[in-house]
C-alpha positions as a Markdown table, in Angstrom:
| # | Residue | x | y | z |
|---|---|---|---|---|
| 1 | Unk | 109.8 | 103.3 | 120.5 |
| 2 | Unk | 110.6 | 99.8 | 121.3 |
| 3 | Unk | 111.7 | 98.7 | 124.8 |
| 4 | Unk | 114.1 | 95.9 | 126.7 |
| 5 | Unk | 110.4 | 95.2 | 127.9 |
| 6 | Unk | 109.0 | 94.5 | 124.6 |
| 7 | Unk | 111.7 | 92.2 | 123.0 |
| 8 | Unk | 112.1 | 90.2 | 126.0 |
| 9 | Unk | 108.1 | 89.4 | 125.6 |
| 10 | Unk | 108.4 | 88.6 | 122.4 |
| 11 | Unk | 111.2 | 86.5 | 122.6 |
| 12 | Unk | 109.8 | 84.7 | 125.7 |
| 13 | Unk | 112.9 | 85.5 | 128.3 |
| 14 | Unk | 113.8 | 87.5 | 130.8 |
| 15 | Unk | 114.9 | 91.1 | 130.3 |
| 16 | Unk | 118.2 | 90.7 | 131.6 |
| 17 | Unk | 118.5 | 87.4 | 129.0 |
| 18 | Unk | 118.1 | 90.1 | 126.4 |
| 19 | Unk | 120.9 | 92.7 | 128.3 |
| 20 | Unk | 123.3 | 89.4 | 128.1 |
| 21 | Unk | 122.4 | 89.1 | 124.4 |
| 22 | Unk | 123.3 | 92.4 | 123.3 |
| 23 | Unk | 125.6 | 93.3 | 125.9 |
| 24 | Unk | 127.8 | 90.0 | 125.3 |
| 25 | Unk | 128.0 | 90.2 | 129.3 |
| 26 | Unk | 127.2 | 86.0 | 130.0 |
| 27 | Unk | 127.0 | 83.1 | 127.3 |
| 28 | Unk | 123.2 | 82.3 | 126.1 |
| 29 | Unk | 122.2 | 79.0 | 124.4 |
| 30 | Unk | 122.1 | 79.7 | 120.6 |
| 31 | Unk | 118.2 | 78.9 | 120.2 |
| 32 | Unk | 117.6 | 81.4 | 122.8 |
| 33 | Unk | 120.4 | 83.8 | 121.3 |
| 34 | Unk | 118.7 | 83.7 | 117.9 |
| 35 | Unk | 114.9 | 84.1 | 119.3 |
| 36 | Unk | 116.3 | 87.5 | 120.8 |
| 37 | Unk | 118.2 | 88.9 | 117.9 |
| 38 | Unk | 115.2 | 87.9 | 115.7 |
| 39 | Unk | 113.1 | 90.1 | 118.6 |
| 40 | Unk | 115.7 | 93.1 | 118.5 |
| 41 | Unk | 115.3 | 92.8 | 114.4 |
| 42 | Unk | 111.7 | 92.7 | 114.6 |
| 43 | Unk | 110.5 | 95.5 | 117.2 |
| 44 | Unk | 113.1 | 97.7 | 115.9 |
| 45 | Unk | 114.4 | 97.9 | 119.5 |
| 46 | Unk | 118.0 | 100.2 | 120.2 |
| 47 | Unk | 119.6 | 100.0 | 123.1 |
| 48 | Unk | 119.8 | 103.8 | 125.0 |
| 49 | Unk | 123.7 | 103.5 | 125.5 |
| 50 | Unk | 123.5 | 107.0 | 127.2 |
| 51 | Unk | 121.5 | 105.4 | 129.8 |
| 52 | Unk | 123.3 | 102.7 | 130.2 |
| 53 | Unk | 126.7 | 104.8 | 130.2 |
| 54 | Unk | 125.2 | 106.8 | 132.9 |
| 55 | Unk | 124.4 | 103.8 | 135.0 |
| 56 | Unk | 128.2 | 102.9 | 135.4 |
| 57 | Unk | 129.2 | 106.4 | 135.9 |
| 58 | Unk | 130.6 | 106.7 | 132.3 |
| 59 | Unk | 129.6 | 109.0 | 129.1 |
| 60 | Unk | 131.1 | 105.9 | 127.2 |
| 61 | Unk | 133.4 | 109.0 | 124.7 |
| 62 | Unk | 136.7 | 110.3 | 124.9 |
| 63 | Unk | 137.8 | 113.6 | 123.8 |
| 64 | Unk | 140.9 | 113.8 | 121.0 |
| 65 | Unk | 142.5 | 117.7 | 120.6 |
| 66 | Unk | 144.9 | 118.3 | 117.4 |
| 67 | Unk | 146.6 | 120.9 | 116.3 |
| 68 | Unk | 145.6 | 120.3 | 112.2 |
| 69 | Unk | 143.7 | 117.7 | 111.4 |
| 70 | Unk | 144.4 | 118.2 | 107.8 |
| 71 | Unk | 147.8 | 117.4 | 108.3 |
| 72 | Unk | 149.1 | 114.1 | 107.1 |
| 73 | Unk | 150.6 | 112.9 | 110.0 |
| 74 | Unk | 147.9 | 113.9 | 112.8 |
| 75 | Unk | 144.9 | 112.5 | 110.1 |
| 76 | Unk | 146.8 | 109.2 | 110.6 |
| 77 | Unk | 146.8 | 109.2 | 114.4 |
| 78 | Unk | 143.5 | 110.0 | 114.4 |
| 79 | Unk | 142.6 | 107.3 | 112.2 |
| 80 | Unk | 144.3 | 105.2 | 115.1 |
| 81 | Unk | 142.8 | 106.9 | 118.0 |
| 82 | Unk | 139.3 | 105.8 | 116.3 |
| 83 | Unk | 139.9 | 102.6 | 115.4 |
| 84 | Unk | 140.7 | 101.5 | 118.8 |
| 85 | Unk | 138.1 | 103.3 | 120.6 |
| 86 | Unk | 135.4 | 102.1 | 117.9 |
| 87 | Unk | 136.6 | 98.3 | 119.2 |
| 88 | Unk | 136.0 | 99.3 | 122.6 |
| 89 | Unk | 132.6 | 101.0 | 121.9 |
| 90 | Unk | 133.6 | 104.4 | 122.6 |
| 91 | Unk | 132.9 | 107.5 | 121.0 |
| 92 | Unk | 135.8 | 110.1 | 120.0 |
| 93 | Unk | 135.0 | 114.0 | 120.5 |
| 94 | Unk | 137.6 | 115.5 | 117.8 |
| 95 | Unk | 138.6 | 119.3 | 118.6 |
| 96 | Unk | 140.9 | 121.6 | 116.5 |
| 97 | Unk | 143.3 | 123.8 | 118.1 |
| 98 | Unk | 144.7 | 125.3 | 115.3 |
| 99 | Unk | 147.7 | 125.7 | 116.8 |
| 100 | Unk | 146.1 | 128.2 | 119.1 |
| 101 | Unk | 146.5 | 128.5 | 123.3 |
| 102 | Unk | 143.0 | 129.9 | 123.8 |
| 103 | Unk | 140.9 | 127.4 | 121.2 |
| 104 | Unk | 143.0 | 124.4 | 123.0 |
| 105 | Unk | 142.0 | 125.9 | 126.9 |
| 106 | Unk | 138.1 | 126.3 | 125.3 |
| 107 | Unk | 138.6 | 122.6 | 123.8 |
| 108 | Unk | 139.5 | 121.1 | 127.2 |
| 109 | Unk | 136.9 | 122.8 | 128.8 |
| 110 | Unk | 134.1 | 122.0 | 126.7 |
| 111 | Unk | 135.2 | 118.0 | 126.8 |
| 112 | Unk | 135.3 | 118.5 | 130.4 |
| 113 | Unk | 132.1 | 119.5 | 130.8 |
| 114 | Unk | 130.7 | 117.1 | 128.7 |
| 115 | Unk | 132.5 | 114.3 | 131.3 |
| 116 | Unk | 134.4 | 112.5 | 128.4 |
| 117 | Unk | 136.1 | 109.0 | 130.0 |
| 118 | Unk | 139.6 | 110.6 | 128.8 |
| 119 | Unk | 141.8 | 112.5 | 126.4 |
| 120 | Unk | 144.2 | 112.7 | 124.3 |
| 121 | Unk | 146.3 | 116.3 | 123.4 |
| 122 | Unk | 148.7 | 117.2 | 121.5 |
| 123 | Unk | 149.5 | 120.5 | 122.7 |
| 124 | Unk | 149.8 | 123.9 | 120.7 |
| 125 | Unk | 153.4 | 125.5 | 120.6 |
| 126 | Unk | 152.6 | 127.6 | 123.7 |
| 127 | Unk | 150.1 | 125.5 | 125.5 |
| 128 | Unk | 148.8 | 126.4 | 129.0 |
| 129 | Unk | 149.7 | 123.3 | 130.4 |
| 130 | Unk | 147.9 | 124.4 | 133.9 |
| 131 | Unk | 145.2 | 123.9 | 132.1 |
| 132 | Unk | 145.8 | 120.4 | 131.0 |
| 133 | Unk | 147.1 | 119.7 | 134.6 |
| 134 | Unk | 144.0 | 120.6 | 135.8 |
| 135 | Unk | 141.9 | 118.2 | 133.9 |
| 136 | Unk | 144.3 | 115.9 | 135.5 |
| 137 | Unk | 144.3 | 116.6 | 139.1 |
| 138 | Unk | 140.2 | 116.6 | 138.7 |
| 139 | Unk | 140.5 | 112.4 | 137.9 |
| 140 | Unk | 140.4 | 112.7 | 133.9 |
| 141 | Unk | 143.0 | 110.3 | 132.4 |
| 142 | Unk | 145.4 | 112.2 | 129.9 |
| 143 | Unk | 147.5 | 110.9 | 127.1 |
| 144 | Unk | 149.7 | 113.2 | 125.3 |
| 145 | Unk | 150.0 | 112.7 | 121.5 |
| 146 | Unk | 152.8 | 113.4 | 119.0 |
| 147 | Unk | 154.0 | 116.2 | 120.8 |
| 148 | Unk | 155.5 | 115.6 | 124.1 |
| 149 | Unk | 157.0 | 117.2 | 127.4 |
| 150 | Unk | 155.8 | 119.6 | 130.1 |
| 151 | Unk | 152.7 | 117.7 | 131.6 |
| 152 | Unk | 152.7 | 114.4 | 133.9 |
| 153 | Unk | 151.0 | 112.3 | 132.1 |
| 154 | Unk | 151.5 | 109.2 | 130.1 |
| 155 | Unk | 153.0 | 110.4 | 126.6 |
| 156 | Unk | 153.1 | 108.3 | 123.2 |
| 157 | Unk | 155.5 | 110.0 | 120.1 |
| 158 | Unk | 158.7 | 108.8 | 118.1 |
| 159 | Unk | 162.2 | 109.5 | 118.3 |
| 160 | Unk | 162.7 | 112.8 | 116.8 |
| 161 | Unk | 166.0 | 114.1 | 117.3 |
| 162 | Unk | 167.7 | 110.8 | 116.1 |
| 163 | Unk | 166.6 | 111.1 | 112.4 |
| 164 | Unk | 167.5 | 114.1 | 111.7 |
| 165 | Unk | 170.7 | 113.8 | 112.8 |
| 166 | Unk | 170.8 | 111.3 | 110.7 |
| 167 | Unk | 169.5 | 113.2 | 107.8 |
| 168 | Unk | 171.5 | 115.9 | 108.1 |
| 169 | Unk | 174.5 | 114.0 | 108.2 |
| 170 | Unk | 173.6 | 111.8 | 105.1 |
| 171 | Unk | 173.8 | 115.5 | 103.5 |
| 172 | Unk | 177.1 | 115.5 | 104.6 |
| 173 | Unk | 177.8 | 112.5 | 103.0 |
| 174 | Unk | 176.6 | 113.8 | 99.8 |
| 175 | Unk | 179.1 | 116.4 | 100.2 |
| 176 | Unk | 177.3 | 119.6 | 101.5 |
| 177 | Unk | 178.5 | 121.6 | 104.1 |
| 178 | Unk | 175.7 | 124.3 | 103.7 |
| 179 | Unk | 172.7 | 123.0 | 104.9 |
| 180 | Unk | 169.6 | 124.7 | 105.8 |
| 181 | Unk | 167.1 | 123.5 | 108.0 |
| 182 | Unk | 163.3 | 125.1 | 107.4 |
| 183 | Unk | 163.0 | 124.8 | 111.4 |
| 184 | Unk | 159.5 | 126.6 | 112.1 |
| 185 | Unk | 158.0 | 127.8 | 115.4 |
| 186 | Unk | 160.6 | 126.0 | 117.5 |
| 187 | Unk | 158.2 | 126.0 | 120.7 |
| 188 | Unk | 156.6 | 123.0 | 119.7 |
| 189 | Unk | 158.5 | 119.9 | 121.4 |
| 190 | Unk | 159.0 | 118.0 | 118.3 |
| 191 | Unk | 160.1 | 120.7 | 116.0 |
| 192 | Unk | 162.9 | 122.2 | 119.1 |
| 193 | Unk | 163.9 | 118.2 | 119.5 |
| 194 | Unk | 164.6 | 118.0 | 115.5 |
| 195 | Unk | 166.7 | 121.0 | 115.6 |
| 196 | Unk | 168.2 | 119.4 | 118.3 |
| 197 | Unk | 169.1 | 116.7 | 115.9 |
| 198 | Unk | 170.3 | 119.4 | 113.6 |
| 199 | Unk | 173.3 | 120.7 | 115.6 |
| 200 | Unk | 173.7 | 117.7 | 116.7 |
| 201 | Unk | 174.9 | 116.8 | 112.8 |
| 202 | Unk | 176.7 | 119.6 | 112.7 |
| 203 | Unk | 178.7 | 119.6 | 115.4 |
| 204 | Unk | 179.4 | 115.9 | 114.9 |
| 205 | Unk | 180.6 | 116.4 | 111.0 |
| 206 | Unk | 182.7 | 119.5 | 112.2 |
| 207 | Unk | 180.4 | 122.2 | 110.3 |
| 208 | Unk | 180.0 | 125.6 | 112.2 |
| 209 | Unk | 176.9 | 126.6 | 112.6 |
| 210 | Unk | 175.1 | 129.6 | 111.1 |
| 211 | Unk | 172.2 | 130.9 | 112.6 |
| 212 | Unk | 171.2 | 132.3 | 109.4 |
| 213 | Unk | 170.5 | 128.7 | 107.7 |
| 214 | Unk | 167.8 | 128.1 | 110.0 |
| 215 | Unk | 164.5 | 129.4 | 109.4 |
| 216 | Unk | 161.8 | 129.4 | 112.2 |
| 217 | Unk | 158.4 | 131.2 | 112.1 |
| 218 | Unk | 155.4 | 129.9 | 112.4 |
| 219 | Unk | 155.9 | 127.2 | 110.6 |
| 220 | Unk | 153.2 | 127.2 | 107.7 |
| 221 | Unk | 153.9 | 127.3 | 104.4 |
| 222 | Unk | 153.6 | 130.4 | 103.1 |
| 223 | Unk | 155.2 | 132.0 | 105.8 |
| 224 | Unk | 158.5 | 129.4 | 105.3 |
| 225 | Unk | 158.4 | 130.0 | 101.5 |
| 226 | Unk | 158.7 | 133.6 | 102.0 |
| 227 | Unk | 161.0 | 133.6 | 104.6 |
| 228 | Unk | 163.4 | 129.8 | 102.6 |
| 229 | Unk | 163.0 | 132.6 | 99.4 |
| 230 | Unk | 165.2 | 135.4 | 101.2 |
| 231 | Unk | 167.9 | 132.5 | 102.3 |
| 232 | Unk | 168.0 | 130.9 | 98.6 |
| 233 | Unk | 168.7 | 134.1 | 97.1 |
| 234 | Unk | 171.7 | 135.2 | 98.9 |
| 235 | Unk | 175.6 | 135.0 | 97.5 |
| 236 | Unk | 176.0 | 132.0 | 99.3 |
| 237 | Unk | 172.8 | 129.9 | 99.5 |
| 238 | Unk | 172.7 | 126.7 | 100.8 |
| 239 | Unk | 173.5 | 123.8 | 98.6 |
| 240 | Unk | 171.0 | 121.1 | 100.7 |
| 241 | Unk | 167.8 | 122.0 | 103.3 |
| 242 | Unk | 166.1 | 119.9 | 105.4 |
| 243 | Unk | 162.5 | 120.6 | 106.4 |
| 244 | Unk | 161.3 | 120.0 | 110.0 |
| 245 | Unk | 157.6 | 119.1 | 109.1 |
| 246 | Unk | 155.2 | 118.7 | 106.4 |
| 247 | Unk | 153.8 | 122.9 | 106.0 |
| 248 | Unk | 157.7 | 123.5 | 105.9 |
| 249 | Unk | 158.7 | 121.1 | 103.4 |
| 250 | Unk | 156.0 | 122.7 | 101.5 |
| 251 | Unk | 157.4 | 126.1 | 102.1 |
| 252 | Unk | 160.7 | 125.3 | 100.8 |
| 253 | Unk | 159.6 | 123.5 | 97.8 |
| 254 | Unk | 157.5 | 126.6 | 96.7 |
| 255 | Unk | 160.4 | 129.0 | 97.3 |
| 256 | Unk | 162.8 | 126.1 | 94.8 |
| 257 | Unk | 160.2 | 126.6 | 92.1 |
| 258 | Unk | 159.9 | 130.3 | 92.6 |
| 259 | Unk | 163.8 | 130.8 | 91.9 |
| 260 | Unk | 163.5 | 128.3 | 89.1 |
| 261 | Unk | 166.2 | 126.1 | 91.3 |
| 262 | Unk | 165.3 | 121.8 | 91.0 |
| 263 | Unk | 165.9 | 119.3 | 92.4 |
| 264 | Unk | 168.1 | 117.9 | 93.9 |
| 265 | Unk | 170.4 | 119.2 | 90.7 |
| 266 | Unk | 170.7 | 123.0 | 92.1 |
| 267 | Unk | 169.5 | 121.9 | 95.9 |
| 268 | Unk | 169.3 | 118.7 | 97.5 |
| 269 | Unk | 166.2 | 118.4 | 99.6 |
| 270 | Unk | 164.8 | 116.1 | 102.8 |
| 271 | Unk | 162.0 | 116.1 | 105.5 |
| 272 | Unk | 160.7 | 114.9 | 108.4 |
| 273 | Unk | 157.1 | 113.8 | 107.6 |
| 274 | Unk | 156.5 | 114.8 | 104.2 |
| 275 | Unk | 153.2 | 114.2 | 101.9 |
| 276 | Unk | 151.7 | 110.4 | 101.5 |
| 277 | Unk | 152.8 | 108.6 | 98.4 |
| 278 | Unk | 156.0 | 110.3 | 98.5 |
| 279 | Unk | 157.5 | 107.6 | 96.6 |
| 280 | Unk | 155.2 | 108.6 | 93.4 |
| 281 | Unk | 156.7 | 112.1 | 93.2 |
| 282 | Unk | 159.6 | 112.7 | 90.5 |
| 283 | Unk | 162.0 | 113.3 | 92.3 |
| 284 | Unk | 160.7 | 110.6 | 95.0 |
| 285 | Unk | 161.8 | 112.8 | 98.3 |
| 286 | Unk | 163.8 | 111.6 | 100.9 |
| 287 | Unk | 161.6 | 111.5 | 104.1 |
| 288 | Unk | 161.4 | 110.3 | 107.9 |
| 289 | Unk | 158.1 | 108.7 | 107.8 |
| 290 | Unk | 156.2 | 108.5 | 111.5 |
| 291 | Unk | 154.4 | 105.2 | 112.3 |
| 292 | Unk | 151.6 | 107.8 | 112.7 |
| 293 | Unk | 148.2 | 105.3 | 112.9 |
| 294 | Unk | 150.6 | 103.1 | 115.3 |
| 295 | Unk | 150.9 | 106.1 | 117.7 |
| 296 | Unk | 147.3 | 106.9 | 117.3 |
| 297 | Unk | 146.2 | 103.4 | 118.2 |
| 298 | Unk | 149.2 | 102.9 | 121.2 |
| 299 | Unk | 147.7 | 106.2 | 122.8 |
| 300 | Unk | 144.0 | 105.2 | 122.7 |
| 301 | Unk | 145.3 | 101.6 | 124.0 |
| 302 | Unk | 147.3 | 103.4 | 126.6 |
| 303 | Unk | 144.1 | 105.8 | 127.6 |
| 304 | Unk | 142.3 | 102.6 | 127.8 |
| 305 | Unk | 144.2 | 101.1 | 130.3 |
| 306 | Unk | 144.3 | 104.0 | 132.4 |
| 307 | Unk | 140.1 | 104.4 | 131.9 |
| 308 | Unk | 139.3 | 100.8 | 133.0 |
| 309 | Unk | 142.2 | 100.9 | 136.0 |
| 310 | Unk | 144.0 | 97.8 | 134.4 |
| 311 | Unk | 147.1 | 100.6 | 134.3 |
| 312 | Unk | 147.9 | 102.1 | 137.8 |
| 313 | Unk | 151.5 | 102.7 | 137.3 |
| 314 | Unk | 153.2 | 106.2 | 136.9 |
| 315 | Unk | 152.7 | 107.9 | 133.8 |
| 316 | Unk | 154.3 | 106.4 | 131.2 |
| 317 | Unk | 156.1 | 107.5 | 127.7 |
| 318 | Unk | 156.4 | 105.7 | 124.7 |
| 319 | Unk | 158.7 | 106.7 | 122.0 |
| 320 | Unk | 157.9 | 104.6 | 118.6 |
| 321 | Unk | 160.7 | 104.4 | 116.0 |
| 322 | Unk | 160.0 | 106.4 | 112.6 |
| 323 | Unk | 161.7 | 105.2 | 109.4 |
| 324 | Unk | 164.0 | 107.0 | 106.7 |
| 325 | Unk | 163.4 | 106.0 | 103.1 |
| 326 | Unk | 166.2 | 107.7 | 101.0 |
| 327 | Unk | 165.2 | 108.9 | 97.5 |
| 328 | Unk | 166.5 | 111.3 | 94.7 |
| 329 | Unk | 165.7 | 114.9 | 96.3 |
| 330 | Unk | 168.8 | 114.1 | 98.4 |
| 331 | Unk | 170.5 | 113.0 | 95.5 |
| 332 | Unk | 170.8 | 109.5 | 95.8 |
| 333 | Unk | 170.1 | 107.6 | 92.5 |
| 334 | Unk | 166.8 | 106.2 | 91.5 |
């Protein structure tokens, strides 16, 4: 395997003139810039970036933990997270916690061990949050992602009590006054701070509320359809639900086409997240969409600034707005 040694030989410089050329740490004359490349091209030389990471006390990687990757929202931040650590030459570890206390506690320990520069979490529904604290307290920078609360450390998310208030009340609007919301497992931050939203409505458009409208669970699909089933089949169903997240809006959806019930002509429908392309389904659905890549990419910048020290403030949160597009499954016209 070719060394630093061998290209700087062939090239006729120093070694370090060949660190400065590949590392972009000091300007080179061109001639001298393209004798090295042509070097680098010719012995076949790689740089050992574990060596070199070692050297300034740094594994150069940083360790991201979701709760589903497959999910629309947290494949977007993820996106993010790696296109700004691939601009800054760092590696990203990606762990799954399924949603599950002990995988998440495994997942920060394995990172750990394996000295990542820093991480980014977004915590399960009942995380152990001593455990993230530790990872903390031992010098490892910490951004939480998406979901947020519970843990000093800096924190990047949207605004998710707002819209749904708003949602909720654009029901209203539309002249429901029995609306369901497909809630899931409340413990996680974001889905108790959209219910939040949800009373909020209610209480603001003078509707009493009724504990039976709102579905919780574990959230996933199949678990909201069977449960939104049992709620669309009573006397008194709900004319309008709103779903709290992507698996839920799922959920409620399957349960509509199981009671043969459309859309929005027998129930009016909304949700926070929703599916991509929701404009191309018929009817298009009304949906909060997250700026999910910007909070991916604001995070890693965040974790960044913490890694390098440029950032030596308190912790920090950042709340990003979503958006609401407004389409027929609330019944608003084409």
């Amino acid at each position: 395997m070719a060394t630093i040694t061998d290209v700087a030989r062939m090239a006729g410089v120093s070694t370090s003139t060949v660190s400065h050329v590949i590392n972009g740490t000091r300007p080179v004359r061109d001639e001298t810039r393209i004798r090295v490349e042509e070097a680098v091209r010719t012995t076949g030389y790689r740089r050992d970036s574990l060596a070199r990471a070692l050297r300034r006390s740094r594994t150069d990687s940083i360790g991201l933990i979701l709760t589903d990757v497959a999910e629309p929202a947290f494949a977007a931040m993820a996106h993010g997270v790696e296109r700004e650590a691939m601009g800054a030459g760092l590696t990203v570890l990606l762990a799954n916690s399924s949603e599950d206390a002990e995988l998440e506690a495994r997942a920060l320990e394995v990172l750990a061990e394996r000295r990542v520069d820093g991480l980014l979490i977004a915590p399960v529904a009942r995380s152990r949050r001593e455990t993230i604290t530790a990872v903390i307290e031992q010098g490892t920078p910490v951004v939480l992602i998406d979901r947020l609360g519970g843990v000093k450390a800096d924190q990047v998310g949207v605004d998710n009590t707002a819209p749904m208030r708003e949602l909720v009340l654009h029901m209203v609007s539309h002249g429901h006054r029995r609306i369901a919301l497909a809630a899931g497992d409340t413990a996680v931050s974001t889905i108790a701070e959209r219910r939040r939203g949800y009373l909020d409505a209610l209480g603001e458009a003078g509707i009493d509320v009724d504990d039976t409208l709102i579905v919780t669970g574990s959230g996933r699909a199949d678990d909201t359809r069977e449960r939104m089933t049992s709620v669309l089949h009573r006397p008194q169903p709900p004319s309008a639900v709103v779903a709290a997240g992507t698996e839920t809006a799922v959920g409620v959806l399957a349960a509509a086409k199981s009671l043969d019930l459309t859309v929005p002509e027998d129930l009016a429908f909304a949700t926070f997240d929703g599916f991509p392309h929701t404009d191309l389904f018929r009817p298009g659905i009304t949906a909060v969409a997250q700026p999910a890549h910007e909070i991916g990419a604001t995070a890693m910048q965040l974790l960044l600034s913490r890694i390098d020290g440029s950032l030596t403030s308190r912790p920090r949160t950042i709340r990003l707005e979503p958006e609401i597009t407004y389409r027929e499954s609330c019944g608003c016209p084409a």
